[in-house]
mmCIF file of C-alpha atoms and ligand atoms in Angstrom:
data_model
loop_
_atom_site.group_PDB
_atom_site.id
_atom_site.type_symbol
_atom_site.label_atom_id
_atom_site.label_comp_id
_atom_site.label_asym_id
_atom_site.label_seq_id
_atom_site.Cartn_x
_atom_site.Cartn_y
_atom_site.Cartn_z
ATOM 1 C CA MET A 22 1.381 11.526 -31.092
ATOM 2 C CA PRO A 23 1.756 13.890 -33.976
ATOM 3 C CA ALA A 24 -1.718 16.065 -35.204
ATOM 4 C CA GLN A 25 -2.714 12.579 -38.008
ATOM 5 C CA ALA A 26 -4.384 11.462 -35.081
ATOM 6 C CA GLY A 27 -8.438 10.633 -34.813
ATOM 7 C CA ILE A 28 -10.553 12.543 -36.406
ATOM 8 C CA HIS A 29 -9.736 16.560 -36.569
ATOM 9 C CA TRP A 30 -10.833 19.091 -38.819
ATOM 10 C CA LYS A 31 -8.054 21.636 -40.345
ATOM 11 C CA HIS A 32 -10.018 24.502 -41.167
ATOM 12 C CA LEU A 33 -13.109 24.407 -39.728
ATOM 13 C CA ASP A 34 -14.030 27.957 -41.148
ATOM 14 C CA SER A 35 -13.899 26.475 -45.223
ATOM 15 C CA GLY A 36 -15.357 23.097 -44.060
ATOM 16 C CA LEU A 37 -12.915 22.491 -46.781
ATOM 17 C CA CYS A 38 -10.672 19.969 -47.181
ATOM 18 C CA ARG A 39 -10.858 17.734 -43.789
ATOM 19 C CA ASN A 40 -9.185 15.228 -42.797
ATOM 20 C CA ASP A 41 -11.877 12.626 -41.552
ATOM 21 C CA GLY A 42 -9.823 9.597 -40.669
ATOM 22 C CA GLY A 43 -11.486 7.894 -44.369
ATOM 23 C CA LYS A 44 -14.970 8.249 -43.485
ATOM 24 C CA LYS A 45 -16.984 9.571 -46.801
ATOM 25 C CA ASP A 46 -20.006 11.238 -46.791
ATOM 26 C CA VAL A 47 -22.557 11.158 -49.562
ATOM 27 C CA ARG A 48 -25.801 11.927 -48.700
ATOM 28 C CA PHE A 49 -25.192 14.828 -50.914
ATOM 29 C CA SER A 50 -24.486 12.392 -53.593
ATOM 30 C CA ILE A 51 -26.609 12.844 -56.505
ATOM 31 C CA HIS A 52 -25.835 8.993 -57.322
ATOM 32 C CA PRO A 53 -26.065 7.633 -55.049
ATOM 33 C CA TRP A 54 -24.668 4.431 -56.096
ATOM 34 C CA SER A 55 -20.903 6.041 -56.853
ATOM 35 C CA ARG A 56 -18.853 7.744 -54.773
ATOM 36 C CA ALA A 57 -16.702 10.487 -54.821
ATOM 37 C CA MET A 58 -13.518 10.669 -56.306
ATOM 38 C CA ARG A 59 -11.312 10.946 -53.758
ATOM 39 C CA ILE A 60 -7.601 12.774 -54.030
ATOM 40 C CA ASP A 61 -5.010 13.237 -51.197
ATOM 41 C CA VAL A 62 -2.706 15.984 -51.849
ATOM 42 C CA ILE A 63 0.896 16.018 -49.470
ATOM 43 C CA THR A 64 2.226 19.269 -49.870
ATOM 44 C CA LEU A 65 3.895 21.911 -47.967
ATOM 45 C CA PHE A 66 1.315 24.581 -48.351
ATOM 46 C CA PRO A 67 -1.917 22.991 -47.928
ATOM 47 C CA ASP A 68 -3.112 26.713 -47.816
ATOM 48 C CA PHE A 69 -2.769 26.899 -51.183
ATOM 49 C CA ILE A 70 -4.474 24.121 -52.569
ATOM 50 C CA GLU A 71 -7.182 24.172 -49.920
ATOM 51 C CA SER A 72 -8.246 28.009 -51.779
ATOM 52 C CA CYS A 73 -7.649 26.179 -54.796
ATOM 53 C CA ALA A 74 -10.385 23.406 -53.860
ATOM 54 C CA ARG A 75 -12.725 26.557 -52.924
ATOM 55 C CA VAL A 76 -13.341 28.165 -56.379
ATOM 56 C CA GLY A 77 -15.467 27.710 -59.477
ATOM 57 C CA VAL A 78 -16.649 24.504 -60.641
ATOM 58 C CA VAL A 79 -14.296 21.602 -58.472
ATOM 59 C CA GLY A 80 -15.005 23.995 -55.527
ATOM 60 C CA ARG A 81 -18.739 23.583 -56.145
ATOM 61 C CA ALA A 82 -18.312 19.882 -57.169
ATOM 62 C CA ARG A 83 -16.578 19.466 -53.409
ATOM 63 C CA GLU A 84 -20.097 21.076 -52.206
ATOM 64 C CA ARG A 85 -22.048 18.940 -53.047
ATOM 65 C CA GLY A 86 -19.952 16.361 -52.455
ATOM 66 C CA LEU A 87 -18.469 15.082 -56.024
ATOM 67 C CA ILE A 88 -15.258 14.938 -55.277
ATOM 68 C CA GLU A 89 -13.451 14.601 -51.313
ATOM 69 C CA ILE A 90 -10.021 16.552 -51.376
ATOM 70 C CA ALA A 91 -7.358 16.281 -47.705
ATOM 71 C CA THR A 92 -4.125 17.808 -47.761
ATOM 72 C CA TRP A 93 -1.392 16.549 -45.496
ATOM 73 C CA ASN A 94 1.908 18.586 -44.093
ATOM 74 C CA PRO A 95 4.821 16.607 -43.551
ATOM 75 C CA ARG A 96 5.789 19.101 -41.662
ATOM 76 C CA ASP A 97 2.286 17.450 -39.260
ATOM 77 C CA PHE A 98 5.064 14.347 -39.171
ATOM 78 C CA ALA A 99 8.545 15.304 -38.419
ATOM 79 C CA THR A 100 10.079 14.844 -35.450
ATOM 80 C CA ASP A 101 12.664 17.153 -34.214
ATOM 81 C CA ASN A 102 11.577 20.634 -32.938
ATOM 82 C CA TYR A 103 11.691 22.496 -36.160
ATOM 83 C CA ARG A 104 9.038 20.207 -37.828
ATOM 84 C CA SER A 105 11.994 19.432 -40.937
ATOM 85 C CA ALA A 106 10.539 18.263 -43.882
ATOM 86 C CA ASP A 107 13.715 18.950 -45.901
ATOM 87 C CA ASP A 108 17.584 18.401 -44.871
ATOM 88 C CA ARG A 109 20.470 19.836 -47.259
ATOM 89 C CA CYS A 110 21.676 18.093 -50.057
ATOM 90 C CA TYR A 111 24.339 14.996 -50.117
ATOM 91 C CA GLY A 112 27.740 15.680 -52.320
ATOM 92 C CA GLY A 113 27.061 19.638 -51.650
ATOM 93 C CA GLY A 114 25.879 22.418 -53.288
ATOM 94 C CA PRO A 115 22.820 25.073 -52.562
ATOM 95 C CA GLY A 116 19.592 23.501 -51.923
ATOM 96 C CA VAL A 117 17.940 21.412 -49.673
ATOM 97 C CA VAL A 118 16.154 18.101 -50.556
ATOM 98 C CA MET A 119 12.652 17.246 -48.803
ATOM 99 C CA MET A 120 13.719 14.068 -46.418
ATOM 100 C CA ILE A 121 11.643 10.406 -46.976
ATOM 101 C CA ASP A 122 10.838 10.019 -43.827
ATOM 102 C CA PRO A 123 8.109 12.893 -43.167
ATOM 103 C CA LEU A 124 6.760 11.763 -46.049
ATOM 104 C CA ARG A 125 7.097 8.466 -45.745
ATOM 105 C CA LYS A 126 4.456 8.864 -42.260
ATOM 106 C CA ALA A 127 1.758 11.451 -44.038
ATOM 107 C CA LEU A 128 1.564 9.013 -47.223
ATOM 108 C CA ASP A 129 1.097 6.052 -44.486
ATOM 109 C CA SER A 130 -1.560 8.130 -42.678
ATOM 110 C CA VAL A 131 -3.068 8.625 -46.587
ATOM 111 C CA ARG A 132 -3.231 5.167 -46.559
ATOM 112 C CA ARG A 133 -4.995 4.441 -43.712
ATOM 113 C CA ALA A 134 -7.608 7.547 -44.159
ATOM 114 C CA SER A 135 -8.557 6.527 -47.767
ATOM 115 C CA GLY A 136 -8.323 2.090 -47.161
ATOM 116 C CA SER A 137 -5.841 2.466 -50.081
ATOM 117 C CA GLU A 138 -3.404 -0.055 -48.035
ATOM 118 C CA HIS A 139 -1.079 -0.005 -50.932
ATOM 119 C CA GLY A 140 -1.937 2.917 -52.638
ATOM 120 C CA LYS A 141 1.722 5.152 -54.219
ATOM 121 C CA ALA A 142 1.878 8.363 -54.759
ATOM 122 C CA ILE A 143 1.982 10.716 -57.920
ATOM 123 C CA TYR A 144 4.729 13.032 -58.494
ATOM 124 C CA MET A 145 5.031 16.754 -59.927
ATOM 125 C CA SER A 146 7.713 17.158 -61.316
ATOM 126 C CA PRO A 147 9.504 18.235 -64.540
ATOM 127 C CA GLN A 148 11.472 15.278 -64.555
ATOM 128 C CA GLY A 149 7.825 13.396 -65.890
ATOM 129 C CA ALA A 150 5.244 12.632 -68.258
ATOM 130 C CA ARG A 151 3.935 15.354 -69.969
ATOM 131 C CA LEU A 152 0.003 15.752 -69.071
ATOM 132 C CA ASP A 153 -2.249 15.439 -71.825
ATOM 133 C CA GLN A 154 -6.533 15.410 -72.164
ATOM 134 C CA ALA A 155 -6.193 11.450 -72.281
ATOM 135 C CA LYS A 156 -3.908 10.939 -68.948
ATOM 136 C CA VAL A 157 -6.121 13.667 -67.483
ATOM 137 C CA GLU A 158 -9.240 11.182 -68.922
ATOM 138 C CA ALA A 159 -7.431 8.087 -66.997
ATOM 139 C CA PHE A 160 -6.739 9.806 -63.903
ATOM 140 C CA ALA A 161 -10.600 10.679 -63.729
ATOM 141 C CA GLN A 162 -11.671 7.281 -63.739
ATOM 142 C CA ARG A 163 -9.683 6.233 -60.595
ATOM 143 C CA ASP A 164 -12.055 6.270 -57.283
ATOM 144 C CA HIS A 165 -8.413 7.743 -55.500
ATOM 145 C CA LEU A 166 -5.189 10.335 -56.238
ATOM 146 C CA ILE A 167 -2.262 10.694 -54.668
ATOM 147 C CA LEU A 168 -0.536 13.948 -55.202
ATOM 148 C CA LEU A 169 2.811 14.943 -54.178
ATOM 149 C CA CYS A 170 4.174 18.293 -53.995
ATOM 150 C CA GLY A 171 7.963 18.837 -53.813
ATOM 151 C CA ARG A 172 9.458 22.247 -52.796
ATOM 152 C CA TYR A 173 13.097 23.271 -53.101
ATOM 153 C CA GLU A 174 15.299 20.777 -54.485
ATOM 154 C CA GLY A 175 12.874 17.515 -55.121
ATOM 155 C CA VAL A 176 12.204 14.829 -52.210
ATOM 156 C CA ASP A 177 15.165 12.007 -51.501
ATOM 157 C CA GLU A 178 15.053 9.812 -54.570
ATOM 158 C CA ARG A 179 14.437 6.797 -52.676
ATOM 159 C CA PHE A 180 11.398 8.023 -51.549
ATOM 160 C CA ILE A 181 10.890 7.824 -55.466
ATOM 161 C CA GLU A 182 11.595 4.688 -56.395
ATOM 162 C CA HIS A 183 9.714 3.559 -52.999
ATOM 163 C CA ALA A 184 6.757 5.159 -52.742
ATOM 164 C CA VAL A 185 6.257 6.938 -56.130
ATOM 165 C CA GLU A 186 3.494 5.238 -59.357
ATOM 166 C CA GLU A 187 4.918 7.686 -61.383
ATOM 167 C CA GLU A 188 6.084 11.849 -62.433
ATOM 168 C CA ILE A 189 3.532 13.376 -63.940
ATOM 169 C CA SER A 190 4.556 17.193 -65.128
ATOM 170 C CA VAL A 191 2.360 19.515 -66.265
ATOM 171 C CA GLY A 192 4.948 21.419 -69.017
ATOM 172 C CA ASP A 193 8.198 22.166 -69.660
ATOM 173 C CA TYR A 194 8.586 25.397 -67.241
ATOM 174 C CA VAL A 195 9.981 25.174 -63.760
ATOM 175 C CA LEU A 196 8.082 26.064 -61.007
ATOM 176 C CA SER A 197 8.781 26.617 -57.986
ATOM 177 C CA GLY A 198 6.960 24.217 -55.776
ATOM 178 C CA GLY A 199 4.266 21.069 -57.036
ATOM 179 C CA GLU A 200 0.982 23.032 -55.650
ATOM 180 C CA LEU A 201 0.619 24.779 -58.924
ATOM 181 C CA ALA A 202 0.758 21.546 -60.775
ATOM 182 C CA ALA A 203 -1.257 19.567 -58.676
ATOM 183 C CA ALA A 204 -4.382 21.899 -58.627
ATOM 184 C CA ILE A 205 -3.540 22.238 -62.519
ATOM 185 C CA VAL A 206 -4.313 17.875 -62.255
ATOM 186 C CA ILE A 207 -7.287 18.621 -59.708
ATOM 187 C CA ASP A 208 -9.097 21.000 -61.358
ATOM 188 C CA ALA A 209 -8.875 18.957 -64.921
ATOM 189 C CA VAL A 210 -9.853 15.440 -63.105
ATOM 190 C CA GLY A 211 -12.169 17.073 -61.188
ATOM 191 C CA ARG A 212 -14.205 18.861 -63.806
ATOM 192 C CA LEU A 213 -14.801 15.212 -65.471
ATOM 193 C CA GLN A 214 -16.691 14.201 -62.958
ATOM 194 C CA ASP A 215 -20.310 12.695 -62.982
ATOM 195 C CA GLY A 216 -22.227 15.534 -62.055
ATOM 196 C CA VAL A 217 -19.882 18.037 -61.564
ATOM 197 C CA LEU A 218 -20.655 19.760 -65.764
ATOM 198 C CA HIS A 219 -24.031 21.281 -65.579
ATOM 199 C CA ASP A 220 -24.368 19.877 -69.248
ATOM 200 C CA ALA A 221 -22.624 16.237 -69.880
ATOM 201 C CA GLN A 222 -22.548 18.068 -73.337
ATOM 202 C CA SER A 223 -19.846 19.930 -71.915
ATOM 203 C CA ALA A 224 -16.900 17.839 -71.619
ATOM 204 C CA GLN A 225 -17.497 15.966 -74.740
ATOM 205 C CA GLN A 226 -17.189 19.137 -77.092
ATOM 206 C CA ASP A 227 -14.204 20.383 -74.525
ATOM 207 C CA SER A 228 -10.767 21.075 -77.211
ATOM 208 C CA PHE A 229 -9.229 17.898 -77.267
ATOM 209 C CA SER A 230 -11.466 15.864 -75.794
ATOM 210 C CA ASP A 231 -11.820 15.273 -79.814
ATOM 211 C CA GLY A 232 -8.234 15.544 -80.856
ATOM 212 C CA LEU A 233 -9.262 18.948 -81.836
ATOM 213 C CA LEU A 234 -9.416 22.382 -80.590
ATOM 214 C CA ASP A 235 -12.437 24.441 -79.776
ATOM 215 C CA CYS A 236 -13.962 26.772 -82.931
ATOM 216 C CA PRO A 237 -14.637 30.490 -82.123
ATOM 217 C CA HIS A 238 -17.409 31.553 -79.974
ATOM 218 C CA TYR A 239 -19.409 34.508 -79.806
ATOM 219 C CA THR A 240 -22.265 36.670 -78.179
ATOM 220 C CA ARG A 241 -24.454 39.244 -78.237
ATOM 221 C CA PRO A 242 -24.201 41.950 -79.716
ATOM 222 C CA GLU A 243 -24.365 40.156 -82.855
ATOM 223 C CA HIS A 244 -23.267 43.209 -84.541
ATOM 224 C CA HIS A 245 -20.732 45.730 -83.160
ATOM 225 C CA GLU A 246 -17.878 48.049 -84.169
ATOM 226 C CA TRP A 247 -15.042 45.364 -83.876
ATOM 227 C CA GLY A 248 -17.363 43.362 -86.453
ATOM 228 C CA ASP A 249 -20.329 40.673 -86.745
ATOM 229 C CA VAL A 250 -21.321 37.355 -85.545
ATOM 230 C CA PRO A 251 -21.115 35.051 -88.244
ATOM 231 C CA ALA A 252 -24.330 34.810 -89.934
ATOM 232 C CA VAL A 253 -24.260 31.309 -90.108
ATOM 233 C CA LEU A 254 -24.480 31.358 -86.225
ATOM 234 C CA ALA A 255 -27.611 33.676 -86.192
ATOM 235 C CA SER A 256 -29.683 31.248 -89.145
ATOM 236 C CA GLY A 257 -31.406 28.627 -86.693
ATOM 237 C CA ASP A 258 -29.613 26.473 -89.396
ATOM 238 C CA HIS A 259 -28.327 23.483 -86.974
ATOM 239 C CA ALA A 260 -26.702 21.164 -89.523
ATOM 240 C CA ALA A 261 -24.691 24.129 -91.368
ATOM 241 C CA ILE A 262 -23.769 25.378 -87.301
ATOM 242 C CA ALA A 263 -22.687 21.934 -86.724
ATOM 243 C CA ARG A 264 -20.611 21.475 -90.436
ATOM 244 C CA TRP A 265 -19.512 25.420 -89.803
ATOM 245 C CA ARG A 266 -18.565 24.615 -85.861
ATOM 246 C CA MET A 267 -16.328 21.410 -87.103
ATOM 247 C CA LYS A 268 -14.657 23.151 -89.906
ATOM 248 C CA GLN A 269 -13.090 25.589 -88.125
ATOM 249 C CA SER A 270 -11.789 23.370 -85.304
ATOM 250 C CA LEU A 271 -10.424 21.223 -88.428
ATOM 251 C CA GLY A 272 -8.854 24.435 -89.574
ATOM 252 C CA ARG A 273 -7.820 25.874 -86.719
ATOM 253 C CA THR A 274 -5.775 22.553 -85.372
ATOM 254 C CA TRP A 275 -4.873 22.583 -88.871
ATOM 255 C CA LEU A 276 -2.834 26.878 -88.586
ATOM 256 C CA ARG A 277 -1.799 26.514 -84.499
ATOM 257 C CA ARG A 278 -1.433 23.164 -83.905
ATOM 258 C CA PRO A 279 -0.508 20.344 -86.467
ATOM 259 C CA ASP A 280 0.898 17.380 -84.531
ATOM 260 C CA LEU A 281 -2.399 17.418 -83.133
ATOM 261 C CA LEU A 282 -3.911 17.094 -86.727
ATOM 262 C CA GLU A 283 -0.946 13.494 -87.193
ATOM 263 C CA GLN A 284 -2.704 12.073 -84.456
ATOM 264 C CA VAL A 285 -6.490 11.632 -85.129
ATOM 265 C CA VAL A 286 -8.288 9.801 -87.737
ATOM 266 C CA LEU A 287 -10.777 12.410 -89.717
ATOM 267 C CA ASP A 288 -12.700 10.977 -91.558
ATOM 268 C CA LYS A 289 -14.650 11.883 -95.249
ATOM 269 C CA LYS A 290 -16.535 14.880 -94.272
ATOM 270 C CA GLN A 291 -13.816 16.269 -91.436
ATOM 271 C CA ARG A 292 -10.833 16.058 -94.678
ATOM 272 C CA ALA A 293 -13.657 17.670 -97.187
ATOM 273 C CA LEU A 294 -14.260 20.353 -94.475
ATOM 274 C CA LEU A 295 -10.565 21.049 -94.223
ATOM 275 C CA ASP A 296 -10.014 21.040 -97.519
ATOM 276 C CA GLU A 297 -12.161 23.325 -97.819
ATOM 277 C CA PHE A 298 -10.962 25.685 -94.775
ATOM 278 C CA ARG A 299 -7.367 25.257 -96.632
ATOM 279 C CA ARG A 300 -7.891 26.836 -100.128
ATOM 280 C CA GLU A 301 -10.150 29.696 -98.368
ATOM 281 C CA HIS A 302 -7.063 30.534 -95.947
ATOM 282 C CA GLU A 303 -4.986 30.159 -98.821
ATOM 283 C CA GLU A 304 -7.662 32.069 -101.190
ATOM 284 C CA LYS A 305 -7.246 34.559 -98.418
ATOM 285 C CA THR A 306 -3.764 35.118 -97.762
ATOM 286 C CA THR A 307 -3.199 35.730 -101.281
ATOM 287 C CA HIS A 308 -5.176 38.034 -101.477
ATOM 288 C CA ASP A 309 -3.705 39.909 -98.172
ATOM 289 C CA ARG A 310 -0.333 39.294 -100.168
ATOM 290 C CA ASP A 311 -0.772 41.060 -103.273
ATOM 291 C CA SER A 312 -3.528 43.821 -102.128
ATOM 292 C CA GLY A 313 -1.851 44.607 -98.872
ATOM 293 C CA SER A 314 2.523 45.083 -100.091
ATOM 294 C CA GLY A 315 1.418 47.666 -102.294
ATOM 295 C CA GLU A 316 4.354 46.787 -104.647
HETATM 296 N N1 4GX B 8 5.160 20.186 -63.705
HETATM 297 N N2 4GX B 8 8.463 21.467 -60.263
HETATM 298 C C1 4GX B 8 8.509 19.894 -58.678
HETATM 299 C C2 4GX B 8 10.685 20.214 -57.480
HETATM 300 C C3 4GX B 8 11.260 19.179 -57.640
HETATM 301 C C4 4GX B 8 12.297 19.737 -58.162
HETATM 302 C C5 4GX B 8 13.303 18.791 -59.010
HETATM 303 C C6 4GX B 8 11.431 17.535 -58.961
HETATM 304 C C7 4GX B 8 13.208 17.439 -59.703
HETATM 305 C C8 4GX B 8 7.076 21.091 -62.664
HETATM 306 C C9 4GX B 8 6.038 21.190 -64.084
HETATM 307 C C10 4GX B 8 7.616 22.075 -62.194
HETATM 308 C C11 4GX B 8 9.170 22.672 -59.947
HETATM 309 C C12 4GX B 8 7.218 21.169 -58.932
HETATM 310 C C13 4GX B 8 10.243 21.945 -59.324
HETATM 311 N N3 4GX B 8 11.225 18.077 -58.498
HETATM 312 N N4 4GX B 8 5.832 19.657 -61.636
HETATM 313 N N5 4GX B 8 9.775 21.266 -58.269
HETATM 314 N N6 4GX B 8 6.433 21.551 -64.465
HETATM 315 O O1 4GX B 8 8.350 22.732 -62.057
HETATM 316 O O2 4GX B 8 4.822 19.361 -62.434
#
């Protein structure tokens, strides 16, 4: 019998990513009526996911029982002496592909452990739809995610057809495996779970939560060789501060990500703030041009 039978602790040293046969320990949950989100990750490099799940906001959320993360290595479900989880590509050429059966057995174990009888995997792949904050928010609503990390040339297409619900890409560049992409999903989804961020406002104030980029932030010292903190931020006038921040968010989005601006509907006040920003920007660039070149 391979290693998946029964309850076992794969990483006693850390106490993290335990493979606990699906039982949930909600003793430390601050919301006893809601169950922690569960994320299962199928990966040839469980240590990578486990070390990511140990640090920062997500690490603390795990310790507090707000998220559960378990890893499953397809090699543990191989049937040969070499514990093979990959094989050569049909049709020739270099490289190998991850085999159906070790992945299928890993998924069956996830289904048993989580009680998600028909759960399918989310496959991290450059062929997928691009991950964005809207997708992250949709994932964060779910109580269970199964992430599949491919290595080499990817996964046998038949596994994708039968056991993958969707393919997700973290960006148009090529990684050496899906683990880093899965860690991005875990981080972005994990920080949105109830009780994870100190301040409920933090998530609302994020870039993208309203479809705009974030405004600039400053801390002490107020006056520095490299410049002063904008006076309004130290004024104590909360309405003026909110107005300044919104104007900066709008202006930055207009300058850096005009594509995002096309996706949002601005109210009258926001349109006025953006016009103000654009006029000031125009004035400044005209001035810089006229005085800068010396012509
Ligand atoms: N966003 N990679 C997956 C294996 C692979 C090869 C071919 C499907 C087809 C990536 C990304 C990413 C590298 C993970 C290739 N899968 N994943 N891996 N960008 O680049 O998610």
